[in-house]
Amino acid sequence: MASAGTIVLNTFFSCLSAVTIIGNVLAIAVFTKDGKLRSTGDVYILNLAVADLTVGAISMPFTIAENVIGHWPLSQALCKAWLVVDFTACSESVLSMVLISFDRYLQIVRPHRHRAKTFRVKLALLACTWIIAFLMYGPAILLWDVFTGVNPIQTNRCEADFPLRSAAYTFTMSFMEFVVPLALLSYLYSQVYCHAIRWFRRRPSSADGRGTATELGKMFHRRLAVNLTVLLLVFFVCWCPYMVGTMILSQCASCIDYYSVAFVALDWLLWSNSAINPFLYAYCSPRFRESVTRLVSKCCGTQTAGHISPQPV
């Protein structure tokens, strides 16, 4: 008989999975319905939604089922397949965020290079990120026992305990999956913000409208700074605890209980980033907000009230 705490926890996880699925499905539906979005950098947002939807529809439900049943109900082969999908989708989510930030950097700081990027180039970049995301953990999950003779997956639980098998591999992958993307995101967004400030200060303004222009500039800088800070902060808060815990565990196995409820909570905190991403990336785009409003109005049989004016992202 499951305890009340376990029931509440699994119910919360189920709600988180549902939010992740609904949010990302809506983002994908908006992209496929709106032809204007297909020719923009929002293709990266679509890719992010696909990766996050995979986390919400595959990673989360199987873990919930395992928690409810008390053990992994399927074969070891399916466990490996599930782990490959989970690790690849999480890694691709991070790489997609880096691509989005790089696209915004080119759009604002290097507009000529941004206009020169064709849709095929963008698709090629996305294909490369999926390959990289798979190579980070996929071969290790599939072939670890073949080359070492030790299966990194438990008999009754579908968990890849790399931190307990190889400190060097775990530390390196954690560094590549979190520290490097965080540094890239911080650099690219800082460049976007600094360039936006310089661009606004160079804009000519009339004497009569100087006060208004100054106020608009302050609002623009404040909103841009808040948006970029939130993007970085959410990624840091969701990913940092799990990655730091994994790095510590790889160096000191007795310092943290890898199979404890606390470490499971860190795993879910990382996954929660996939539930938040649609609201941070897709819905902060004015075109996406307009398209969502039209799509929801069409589904509900109502008319869209008004026009949503663009706001800086």
PDB file of C-alpha atoms in Angstrom:
ATOM      1  CA  MET A   1       0.000   0.000   0.000  1.00  0.00           C
ATOM      2  CA  ALA A   2       1.501   3.302  -1.067  1.00  0.00           C
ATOM      3  CA  SER A   3       1.874   5.965   1.575  1.00  0.00           C
ATOM      4  CA  ALA A   4       0.059   9.281   1.410  1.00  0.00           C
ATOM      5  CA  GLY A   5       3.327  11.067   0.721  1.00  0.00           C
ATOM      6  CA  THR A   6       4.095   8.791  -2.233  1.00  0.00           C
ATOM      7  CA  ILE A   7       0.617   9.319  -3.675  1.00  0.00           C
ATOM      8  CA  VAL A   8       0.906  13.101  -3.366  1.00  0.00           C
ATOM      9  CA  LEU A   9       4.387  13.045  -4.922  1.00  0.00           C
ATOM     10  CA  ASN A  10       3.335  10.908  -7.882  1.00  0.00           C
ATOM     11  CA  THR A  11       0.246  13.068  -8.385  1.00  0.00           C
ATOM     12  CA  PHE A  12       2.455  16.156  -8.508  1.00  0.00           C
ATOM     13  CA  PHE A  13       4.804  14.454 -10.975  1.00  0.00           C
ATOM     14  CA  SER A  14       1.817  13.468 -13.132  1.00  0.00           C
ATOM     15  CA  CYS A  15       0.601  17.074 -13.196  1.00  0.00           C
ATOM     16  CA  LEU A  16       4.087  18.247 -14.149  1.00  0.00           C
ATOM     17  CA  SER A  17       4.154  15.719 -16.983  1.00  0.00           C
ATOM     18  CA  ALA A  18       0.735  16.896 -18.193  1.00  0.00           C
ATOM     19  CA  VAL A  19       1.805  20.560 -18.153  1.00  0.00           C
ATOM     20  CA  THR A  20       4.965  19.670 -20.081  1.00  0.00           C
ATOM     21  CA  ILE A  21       3.005  17.772 -22.729  1.00  0.00           C
ATOM     22  CA  ILE A  22       0.239  20.357 -23.139  1.00  0.00           C
ATOM     23  CA  GLY A  23       2.590  23.346 -23.251  1.00  0.00           C
ATOM     24  CA  ASN A  24       4.919  21.839 -25.834  1.00  0.00           C
ATOM     25  CA  VAL A  25       2.128  20.350 -27.960  1.00  0.00           C
ATOM     26  CA  LEU A  26       0.551  23.813 -28.119  1.00  0.00           C
ATOM     27  CA  ALA A  27       3.895  25.338 -29.142  1.00  0.00           C
ATOM     28  CA  ILE A  28       4.312  22.725 -31.895  1.00  0.00           C
ATOM     29  CA  ALA A  29       0.721  23.201 -33.082  1.00  0.00           C
ATOM     30  CA  VAL A  30       1.197  26.969 -33.321  1.00  0.00           C
ATOM     31  CA  PHE A  31       4.393  26.557 -35.321  1.00  0.00           C
ATOM     32  CA  THR A  32       2.866  24.125 -37.812  1.00  0.00           C
ATOM     33  CA  LYS A  33      -0.298  26.234 -38.255  1.00  0.00           C
ATOM     34  CA  ASP A  34       1.443  29.591 -38.753  1.00  0.00           C
ATOM     35  CA  GLY A  35       3.356  29.690 -42.044  1.00  0.00           C
ATOM     36  CA  LYS A  36       5.136  32.927 -41.069  1.00  0.00           C
ATOM     37  CA  LEU A  37       6.941  31.203 -38.230  1.00  0.00           C
ATOM     38  CA  ARG A  38       8.506  28.588 -40.488  1.00  0.00           C
ATOM     39  CA  SER A  39      10.812  31.090 -42.179  1.00  0.00           C
ATOM     40  CA  THR A  40      12.243  32.528 -38.946  1.00  0.00           C
ATOM     41  CA  GLY A  41      14.574  31.463 -36.175  1.00  0.00           C
ATOM     42  CA  ASP A  42      11.535  30.052 -34.421  1.00  0.00           C
ATOM     43  CA  VAL A  43      12.396  26.714 -36.029  1.00  0.00           C
ATOM     44  CA  TYR A  44      14.819  26.380 -33.123  1.00  0.00           C
ATOM     45  CA  ILE A  45      11.927  26.929 -30.722  1.00  0.00           C
ATOM     46  CA  LEU A  46      10.026  24.169 -32.504  1.00  0.00           C
ATOM     47  CA  ASN A  47      13.004  21.866 -32.038  1.00  0.00           C
ATOM     48  CA  LEU A  48      13.167  22.799 -28.355  1.00  0.00           C
ATOM     49  CA  ALA A  49       9.460  21.994 -28.008  1.00  0.00           C
ATOM     50  CA  VAL A  50       9.988  18.585 -29.642  1.00  0.00           C
ATOM     51  CA  ALA A  51      12.841  17.750 -27.252  1.00  0.00           C
ATOM     52  CA  ASP A  52      10.871  18.942 -24.220  1.00  0.00           C
ATOM     53  CA  LEU A  53       7.758  17.090 -25.371  1.00  0.00           C
ATOM     54  CA  THR A  54       9.850  13.909 -25.475  1.00  0.00           C
ATOM     55  CA  VAL A  55      10.847  14.511 -21.858  1.00  0.00           C
ATOM     56  CA  GLY A  56       7.227  15.098 -20.832  1.00  0.00           C
ATOM     57  CA  ALA A  57       5.714  12.239 -22.834  1.00  0.00           C
ATOM     58  CA  ILE A  58       8.403   9.566 -22.385  1.00  0.00           C
ATOM     59  CA  SER A  59      10.875  10.365 -19.603  1.00  0.00           C
ATOM     60  CA  MET A  60       8.368  11.456 -16.963  1.00  0.00           C
ATOM     61  CA  PRO A  61       5.524   8.884 -17.434  1.00  0.00           C
ATOM     62  CA  PHE A  62       7.808   5.834 -17.351  1.00  0.00           C
ATOM     63  CA  THR A  63       9.452   7.097 -14.169  1.00  0.00           C
ATOM     64  CA  ILE A  64       6.047   7.668 -12.578  1.00  0.00           C
ATOM     65  CA  ALA A  65       4.975   4.137 -13.577  1.00  0.00           C
ATOM     66  CA  GLU A  66       8.174   2.743 -12.085  1.00  0.00           C
ATOM     67  CA  ASN A  67       7.521   4.613  -8.835  1.00  0.00           C
ATOM     68  CA  VAL A  68       3.925   3.381  -8.651  1.00  0.00           C
ATOM     69  CA  ILE A  69       4.775  -0.265  -9.421  1.00  0.00           C
ATOM     70  CA  GLY A  70       7.930  -0.254  -7.317  1.00  0.00           C
ATOM     71  CA  HIS A  71      10.227  -1.658  -9.982  1.00  0.00           C
ATOM     72  CA  TRP A  72      10.985  -1.385 -13.704  1.00  0.00           C
ATOM     73  CA  PRO A  73       8.241  -3.478 -15.345  1.00  0.00           C
ATOM     74  CA  LEU A  74       9.868  -3.906 -18.768  1.00  0.00           C
ATOM     75  CA  SER A  75      12.984  -5.613 -20.112  1.00  0.00           C
ATOM     76  CA  GLN A  76      16.566  -4.405 -19.782  1.00  0.00           C
ATOM     77  CA  ALA A  77      16.650  -3.727 -23.535  1.00  0.00           C
ATOM     78  CA  LEU A  78      13.662  -1.381 -23.260  1.00  0.00           C
ATOM     79  CA  CYS A  79      15.259   0.192 -20.203  1.00  0.00           C
ATOM     80  CA  LYS A  80      18.345   1.019 -22.247  1.00  0.00           C
ATOM     81  CA  ALA A  81      16.180   2.399 -25.058  1.00  0.00           C
ATOM     82  CA  TRP A  82      14.270   4.574 -22.587  1.00  0.00           C
ATOM     83  CA  LEU A  83      17.495   5.856 -21.027  1.00  0.00           C
ATOM     84  CA  VAL A  84      18.918   6.733 -24.450  1.00  0.00           C
ATOM     85  CA  VAL A  85      15.766   8.701 -25.315  1.00  0.00           C
ATOM     86  CA  ASP A  86      15.736  10.434 -21.921  1.00  0.00           C
ATOM     87  CA  PHE A  87      19.389  11.492 -21.896  1.00  0.00           C
ATOM     88  CA  THR A  88      19.338  12.495 -25.572  1.00  0.00           C
ATOM     89  CA  ALA A  89      16.179  14.596 -25.201  1.00  0.00           C
ATOM     90  CA  CYS A  90      17.520  16.401 -22.114  1.00  0.00           C
ATOM     91  CA  SER A  91      20.841  17.129 -23.819  1.00  0.00           C
ATOM     92  CA  GLU A  92      19.066  18.311 -26.976  1.00  0.00           C
ATOM     93  CA  SER A  93      16.895  20.638 -24.910  1.00  0.00           C
ATOM     94  CA  VAL A  94      20.020  22.367 -23.629  1.00  0.00           C
ATOM     95  CA  LEU A  95      21.628  22.490 -27.081  1.00  0.00           C
ATOM     96  CA  SER A  96      18.411  23.972 -28.498  1.00  0.00           C
ATOM     97  CA  MET A  97      18.543  26.762 -25.928  1.00  0.00           C
ATOM     98  CA  VAL A  98      22.103  27.510 -27.019  1.00  0.00           C
ATOM     99  CA  LEU A  99      20.984  27.590 -30.673  1.00  0.00           C
ATOM    100  CA  ILE A 100      18.148  29.987 -29.829  1.00  0.00           C
ATOM    101  CA  SER A 101      20.530  32.317 -27.998  1.00  0.00           C
ATOM    102  CA  PHE A 102      23.018  32.130 -30.892  1.00  0.00           C
ATOM    103  CA  ASP A 103      20.256  32.954 -33.375  1.00  0.00           C
ATOM    104  CA  ARG A 104      19.209  35.985 -31.335  1.00  0.00           C
ATOM    105  CA  TYR A 105      22.841  37.030 -31.108  1.00  0.00           C
ATOM    106  CA  LEU A 106      23.193  36.915 -34.911  1.00  0.00           C
ATOM    107  CA  GLN A 107      19.848  38.634 -35.417  1.00  0.00           C
ATOM    108  CA  ILE A 108      20.802  41.620 -33.257  1.00  0.00           C
ATOM    109  CA  VAL A 109      24.602  41.788 -33.301  1.00  0.00           C
ATOM    110  CA  ARG A 110      25.373  40.266 -36.736  1.00  0.00           C
ATOM    111  CA  PRO A 111      22.224  40.846 -38.843  1.00  0.00           C
ATOM    112  CA  HIS A 112      24.006  40.285 -42.183  1.00  0.00           C
ATOM    113  CA  ARG A 113      25.175  36.827 -41.126  1.00  0.00           C
ATOM    114  CA  HIS A 114      21.707  36.086 -39.755  1.00  0.00           C
ATOM    115  CA  ARG A 115      20.019  36.925 -43.065  1.00  0.00           C
ATOM    116  CA  ALA A 116      22.561  34.769 -44.908  1.00  0.00           C
ATOM    117  CA  LYS A 117      21.534  31.638 -42.964  1.00  0.00           C
ATOM    118  CA  THR A 118      19.144  29.583 -45.069  1.00  0.00           C
ATOM    119  CA  PHE A 119      16.513  27.206 -43.779  1.00  0.00           C
ATOM    120  CA  ARG A 120      18.662  24.264 -44.883  1.00  0.00           C
ATOM    121  CA  VAL A 121      21.585  25.574 -42.829  1.00  0.00           C
ATOM    122  CA  LYS A 122      19.332  25.776 -39.785  1.00  0.00           C
ATOM    123  CA  LEU A 123      18.116  22.219 -40.341  1.00  0.00           C
ATOM    124  CA  ALA A 124      21.724  21.049 -40.687  1.00  0.00           C
ATOM    125  CA  LEU A 125      22.585  22.706 -37.370  1.00  0.00           C
ATOM    126  CA  LEU A 126      19.624  20.996 -35.712  1.00  0.00           C
ATOM    127  CA  ALA A 127      20.689  17.626 -37.106  1.00  0.00           C
ATOM    128  CA  CYS A 128      24.194  18.166 -35.713  1.00  0.00           C
ATOM    129  CA  THR A 129      22.841  18.976 -32.252  1.00  0.00           C
ATOM    130  CA  TRP A 130      20.755  15.774 -32.200  1.00  0.00           C
ATOM    131  CA  ILE A 131      23.809  13.742 -33.163  1.00  0.00           C
ATOM    132  CA  ILE A 132      25.889  15.424 -30.454  1.00  0.00           C
ATOM    133  CA  ALA A 133      23.102  14.926 -27.899  1.00  0.00           C
ATOM    134  CA  PHE A 134      23.005  11.201 -28.685  1.00  0.00           C
ATOM    135  CA  LEU A 135      26.782  10.776 -28.640  1.00  0.00           C
ATOM    136  CA  MET A 136      27.082  12.326 -25.179  1.00  0.00           C
ATOM    137  CA  TYR A 137      25.376   9.408 -23.406  1.00  0.00           C
ATOM    138  CA  GLY A 138      23.912   7.014 -25.982  1.00  0.00           C
ATOM    139  CA  PRO A 139      26.995   4.891 -26.708  1.00  0.00           C
ATOM    140  CA  ALA A 140      27.823   4.633 -22.999  1.00  0.00           C
ATOM    141  CA  ILE A 141      24.304   3.439 -22.148  1.00  0.00           C
ATOM    142  CA  LEU A 142      24.224   0.894 -24.965  1.00  0.00           C
ATOM    143  CA  LEU A 143      27.804  -0.393 -24.831  1.00  0.00           C
ATOM    144  CA  TRP A 144      29.073   0.163 -21.277  1.00  0.00           C
ATOM    145  CA  ASP A 145      28.552  -3.463 -20.261  1.00  0.00           C
ATOM    146  CA  VAL A 146      30.022  -4.691 -23.555  1.00  0.00           C
ATOM    147  CA  PHE A 147      33.377  -2.958 -23.045  1.00  0.00           C
ATOM    148  CA  THR A 148      33.652  -3.068 -19.240  1.00  0.00           C
ATOM    149  CA  GLY A 149      31.736  -6.241 -18.393  1.00  0.00           C
ATOM    150  CA  VAL A 150      29.728  -4.273 -15.811  1.00  0.00           C
ATOM    151  CA  ASN A 151      26.106  -3.327 -16.405  1.00  0.00           C
ATOM    152  CA  PRO A 152      25.524   0.267 -15.230  1.00  0.00           C
ATOM    153  CA  ILE A 153      21.780  -0.361 -14.980  1.00  0.00           C
ATOM    154  CA  GLN A 154      20.208  -1.883 -11.873  1.00  0.00           C
ATOM    155  CA  THR A 155      18.230  -5.111 -12.090  1.00  0.00           C
ATOM    156  CA  ASN A 156      14.987  -3.784 -10.614  1.00  0.00           C
ATOM    157  CA  ARG A 157      15.347  -0.060 -11.318  1.00  0.00           C
ATOM    158  CA  CYS A 158      15.988   1.658 -14.634  1.00  0.00           C
ATOM    159  CA  GLU A 159      18.750   4.032 -13.534  1.00  0.00           C
ATOM    160  CA  ALA A 160      22.084   4.632 -15.255  1.00  0.00           C
ATOM    161  CA  ASP A 161      24.452   4.925 -12.309  1.00  0.00           C
ATOM    162  CA  PHE A 162      27.399   6.374 -14.246  1.00  0.00           C
ATOM    163  CA  PRO A 163      28.513   8.460 -11.228  1.00  0.00           C
ATOM    164  CA  LEU A 164      29.176   5.211  -9.361  1.00  0.00           C
ATOM    165  CA  ARG A 165      31.055   3.639 -12.295  1.00  0.00           C
ATOM    166  CA  SER A 166      33.342   6.337 -13.704  1.00  0.00           C
ATOM    167  CA  ALA A 167      34.142   9.625 -12.028  1.00  0.00           C
ATOM    168  CA  ALA A 168      36.044  10.968 -15.050  1.00  0.00           C
ATOM    169  CA  TYR A 169      33.229  10.247 -17.532  1.00  0.00           C
ATOM    170  CA  THR A 170      30.500  11.625 -15.279  1.00  0.00           C
ATOM    171  CA  PHE A 171      32.412  14.798 -14.432  1.00  0.00           C
ATOM    172  CA  THR A 172      33.308  15.423 -18.082  1.00  0.00           C
ATOM    173  CA  MET A 173      29.753  14.931 -19.357  1.00  0.00           C
ATOM    174  CA  SER A 174      28.279  17.079 -16.581  1.00  0.00           C
ATOM    175  CA  PHE A 175      30.742  19.833 -17.437  1.00  0.00           C
ATOM    176  CA  MET A 176      29.955  19.605 -21.166  1.00  0.00           C
ATOM    177  CA  GLU A 177      26.190  19.421 -20.658  1.00  0.00           C
ATOM    178  CA  PHE A 178      25.829  22.222 -18.089  1.00  0.00           C
ATOM    179  CA  VAL A 179      28.886  24.420 -17.527  1.00  0.00           C
ATOM    180  CA  VAL A 180      29.735  24.968 -21.204  1.00  0.00           C
ATOM    181  CA  PRO A 181      26.124  25.768 -22.272  1.00  0.00           C
ATOM    182  CA  LEU A 182      25.684  28.075 -19.273  1.00  0.00           C
ATOM    183  CA  ALA A 183      28.854  29.967 -20.232  1.00  0.00           C
ATOM    184  CA  LEU A 184      27.707  30.230 -23.863  1.00  0.00           C
ATOM    185  CA  LEU A 185      24.228  31.410 -22.877  1.00  0.00           C
ATOM    186  CA  SER A 186      25.673  34.020 -20.500  1.00  0.00           C
ATOM    187  CA  TYR A 187      28.104  35.330 -23.119  1.00  0.00           C
ATOM    188  CA  LEU A 188      25.617  35.451 -26.004  1.00  0.00           C
ATOM    189  CA  TYR A 189      22.845  37.110 -24.001  1.00  0.00           C
ATOM    190  CA  SER A 190      25.250  39.636 -22.484  1.00  0.00           C
ATOM    191  CA  GLN A 191      26.351  40.542 -26.022  1.00  0.00           C
ATOM    192  CA  VAL A 192      22.718  40.901 -27.108  1.00  0.00           C
ATOM    193  CA  TYR A 193      21.954  43.188 -24.173  1.00  0.00           C
ATOM    194  CA  CYS A 194      25.055  45.363 -24.599  1.00  0.00           C
ATOM    195  CA  HIS A 195      24.492  45.723 -28.339  1.00  0.00           C
ATOM    196  CA  ALA A 196      20.826  46.645 -27.792  1.00  0.00           C
ATOM    197  CA  ILE A 197      21.872  49.399 -25.379  1.00  0.00           C
ATOM    198  CA  ARG A 198      24.469  50.767 -27.806  1.00  0.00           C
ATOM    199  CA  TRP A 199      21.976  50.659 -30.691  1.00  0.00           C
ATOM    200  CA  PHE A 200      19.314  52.546 -28.761  1.00  0.00           C
ATOM    201  CA  ARG A 201      21.753  55.235 -27.621  1.00  0.00           C
ATOM    202  CA  ARG A 202      22.826  55.852 -31.236  1.00  0.00           C
ATOM    203  CA  ARG A 203      19.254  56.365 -32.410  1.00  0.00           C
ATOM    204  CA  PRO A 204      18.490  60.012 -33.317  1.00  0.00           C
ATOM    205  CA  SER A 205      15.687  61.606 -31.302  1.00  0.00           C
ATOM    206  CA  SER A 206      13.962  64.947 -31.721  1.00  0.00           C
ATOM    207  CA  ALA A 207      14.120  67.593 -29.041  1.00  0.00           C
ATOM    208  CA  ASP A 208      10.358  67.456 -28.444  1.00  0.00           C
ATOM    209  CA  GLY A 209      10.271  63.709 -28.069  1.00  0.00           C
ATOM    210  CA  ARG A 210      13.511  63.281 -26.157  1.00  0.00           C
ATOM    211  CA  GLY A 211      11.824  62.676 -22.834  1.00  0.00           C
ATOM    212  CA  THR A 212       9.493  60.078 -24.330  1.00  0.00           C
ATOM    213  CA  ALA A 213      12.355  58.383 -26.144  1.00  0.00           C
ATOM    214  CA  THR A 214      14.367  58.226 -22.922  1.00  0.00           C
ATOM    215  CA  GLU A 215      11.488  56.636 -21.042  1.00  0.00           C
ATOM    216  CA  LEU A 216      10.905  54.134 -23.823  1.00  0.00           C
ATOM    217  CA  GLY A 217      14.611  53.339 -23.777  1.00  0.00           C
ATOM    218  CA  LYS A 218      14.552  52.705 -20.046  1.00  0.00           C
ATOM    219  CA  MET A 219      11.514  50.433 -20.410  1.00  0.00           C
ATOM    220  CA  PHE A 220      13.162  48.568 -23.277  1.00  0.00           C
ATOM    221  CA  HIS A 221      16.411  48.038 -21.351  1.00  0.00           C
ATOM    222  CA  ARG A 222      14.580  46.963 -18.223  1.00  0.00           C
ATOM    223  CA  ARG A 223      12.323  44.496 -20.049  1.00  0.00           C
ATOM    224  CA  LEU A 224      15.210  43.067 -22.071  1.00  0.00           C
ATOM    225  CA  ALA A 225      17.367  42.687 -18.962  1.00  0.00           C
ATOM    226  CA  VAL A 226      14.528  40.955 -17.090  1.00  0.00           C
ATOM    227  CA  ASN A 227      13.748  38.582 -19.967  1.00  0.00           C
ATOM    228  CA  LEU A 228      17.352  37.529 -20.490  1.00  0.00           C
ATOM    229  CA  THR A 229      17.979  37.198 -16.755  1.00  0.00           C
ATOM    230  CA  VAL A 230      14.919  34.986 -16.332  1.00  0.00           C
ATOM    231  CA  LEU A 231      16.022  32.718 -19.190  1.00  0.00           C
ATOM    232  CA  LEU A 232      19.436  32.218 -17.608  1.00  0.00           C
ATOM    233  CA  LEU A 233      18.162  31.979 -14.045  1.00  0.00           C
ATOM    234  CA  VAL A 234      15.552  29.308 -14.810  1.00  0.00           C
ATOM    235  CA  PHE A 235      18.113  27.163 -16.632  1.00  0.00           C
ATOM    236  CA  PHE A 236      20.597  27.594 -13.780  1.00  0.00           C
ATOM    237  CA  VAL A 237      18.082  26.789 -11.020  1.00  0.00           C
ATOM    238  CA  CYS A 238      16.686  23.715 -12.797  1.00  0.00           C
ATOM    239  CA  TRP A 239      19.985  22.187 -13.902  1.00  0.00           C
ATOM    240  CA  CYS A 240      22.594  23.303 -11.390  1.00  0.00           C
ATOM    241  CA  PRO A 241      21.483  21.254  -8.323  1.00  0.00           C
ATOM    242  CA  TYR A 242      21.397  17.972 -10.259  1.00  0.00           C
ATOM    243  CA  MET A 243      24.673  18.604 -12.085  1.00  0.00           C
ATOM    244  CA  VAL A 244      26.515  19.721  -8.968  1.00  0.00           C
ATOM    245  CA  GLY A 245      25.138  16.728  -7.071  1.00  0.00           C
ATOM    246  CA  THR A 246      26.254  14.408  -9.880  1.00  0.00           C
ATOM    247  CA  MET A 247      29.739  15.916  -9.948  1.00  0.00           C
ATOM    248  CA  ILE A 248      30.067  15.569  -6.167  1.00  0.00           C
ATOM    249  CA  LEU A 249      28.785  11.992  -6.318  1.00  0.00           C
ATOM    250  CA  SER A 250      31.310  11.096  -9.011  1.00  0.00           C
ATOM    251  CA  GLN A 251      34.135  12.176  -6.697  1.00  0.00           C
ATOM    252  CA  CYS A 252      32.672  10.970  -3.389  1.00  0.00           C
ATOM    253  CA  ALA A 253      30.145   8.111  -3.622  1.00  0.00           C
ATOM    254  CA  SER A 254      29.507   8.147   0.140  1.00  0.00           C
ATOM    255  CA  CYS A 255      28.690  11.880   0.248  1.00  0.00           C
ATOM    256  CA  ILE A 256      25.283  11.578  -1.434  1.00  0.00           C
ATOM    257  CA  ASP A 257      22.790   8.710  -1.638  1.00  0.00           C
ATOM    258  CA  TYR A 258      22.271   8.307  -5.392  1.00  0.00           C
ATOM    259  CA  TYR A 259      18.981   6.441  -4.896  1.00  0.00           C
ATOM    260  CA  SER A 260      17.518   8.710  -2.219  1.00  0.00           C
ATOM    261  CA  VAL A 261      14.297  10.715  -2.577  1.00  0.00           C
ATOM    262  CA  ALA A 262      16.344  13.915  -2.433  1.00  0.00           C
ATOM    263  CA  PHE A 263      18.393  12.971  -5.482  1.00  0.00           C
ATOM    264  CA  VAL A 264      15.232  11.890  -7.326  1.00  0.00           C
ATOM    265  CA  ALA A 265      13.829  15.360  -6.578  1.00  0.00           C
ATOM    266  CA  LEU A 266      16.903  16.909  -8.230  1.00  0.00           C
ATOM    267  CA  ASP A 267      16.238  14.795 -11.308  1.00  0.00           C
ATOM    268  CA  TRP A 268      12.657  16.052 -11.482  1.00  0.00           C
ATOM    269  CA  LEU A 269      13.826  19.629 -10.953  1.00  0.00           C
ATOM    270  CA  LEU A 270      15.975  19.204 -14.061  1.00  0.00           C
ATOM    271  CA  TRP A 271      13.005  17.800 -15.995  1.00  0.00           C
ATOM    272  CA  SER A 272      10.815  20.696 -14.856  1.00  0.00           C
ATOM    273  CA  ASN A 273      12.843  22.925 -17.165  1.00  0.00           C
ATOM    274  CA  SER A 274      11.033  21.198 -20.043  1.00  0.00           C
ATOM    275  CA  ALA A 275       7.697  22.277 -18.560  1.00  0.00           C
ATOM    276  CA  ILE A 276       8.830  25.895 -18.181  1.00  0.00           C
ATOM    277  CA  ASN A 277      10.572  26.285 -21.543  1.00  0.00           C
ATOM    278  CA  PRO A 278       7.404  26.718 -23.684  1.00  0.00           C
ATOM    279  CA  PHE A 279       6.362  29.688 -21.581  1.00  0.00           C
ATOM    280  CA  LEU A 280       9.840  31.224 -21.634  1.00  0.00           C
ATOM    281  CA  TYR A 281      10.734  30.734 -25.296  1.00  0.00           C
ATOM    282  CA  ALA A 282       7.606  30.148 -27.370  1.00  0.00           C
ATOM    283  CA  TYR A 283       5.117  32.343 -25.577  1.00  0.00           C
ATOM    284  CA  CYS A 284       7.462  35.293 -25.075  1.00  0.00           C
ATOM    285  CA  SER A 285       7.484  35.692 -28.871  1.00  0.00           C
ATOM    286  CA  PRO A 286       4.789  38.165 -29.982  1.00  0.00           C
ATOM    287  CA  ARG A 287       4.016  36.072 -33.084  1.00  0.00           C
ATOM    288  CA  PHE A 288       3.604  32.968 -30.956  1.00  0.00           C
ATOM    289  CA  ARG A 289       1.273  34.795 -28.553  1.00  0.00           C
ATOM    290  CA  GLU A 290      -0.852  36.023 -31.442  1.00  0.00           C
ATOM    291  CA  SER A 291      -0.955  32.563 -33.000  1.00  0.00           C
ATOM    292  CA  VAL A 292      -1.831  30.924 -29.666  1.00  0.00           C
ATOM    293  CA  THR A 293      -4.676  33.402 -29.206  1.00  0.00           C
ATOM    294  CA  ARG A 294      -6.015  32.679 -32.704  1.00  0.00           C
ATOM    295  CA  LEU A 295      -5.645  28.910 -32.270  1.00  0.00           C
ATOM    296  CA  VAL A 296      -7.382  28.850 -28.886  1.00  0.00           C
ATOM    297  CA  SER A 297     -10.119  31.177 -30.169  1.00  0.00           C
ATOM    298  CA  LYS A 298     -10.669  28.941 -33.200  1.00  0.00           C
ATOM    299  CA  CYS A 299     -10.838  25.812 -31.038  1.00  0.00           C
ATOM    300  CA  CYS A 300     -13.216  27.475 -28.577  1.00  0.00           C
ATOM    301  CA  GLY A 301     -15.348  29.032 -31.332  1.00  0.00           C
ATOM    302  CA  THR A 302     -14.631  32.622 -30.237  1.00  0.00           C
ATOM    303  CA  GLN A 303     -13.053  35.592 -31.966  1.00  0.00           C
ATOM    304  CA  THR A 304      -9.623  37.006 -31.108  1.00  0.00           C
ATOM    305  CA  ALA A 305     -10.030  40.215 -29.200  1.00  0.00           C
ATOM    306  CA  GLY A 306      -7.602  42.820 -30.416  1.00  0.00           C
ATOM    307  CA  HIS A 307      -4.072  42.681 -31.677  1.00  0.00           C
ATOM    308  CA  ILE A 308      -1.106  41.877 -29.486  1.00  0.00           C
ATOM    309  CA  SER A 309       1.611  44.404 -30.126  1.00  0.00           C
ATOM    310  CA  PRO A 310       5.196  43.222 -30.395  1.00  0.00           C
ATOM    311  CA  GLN A 311       7.425  43.456 -27.360  1.00  0.00           C
ATOM    312  CA  PRO A 312      11.163  43.015 -27.195  1.00  0.00           C
ATOM    313  CA  VAL A 313      12.315  39.526 -26.271  1.00  0.00           C
TER     314      VAL A 313
END
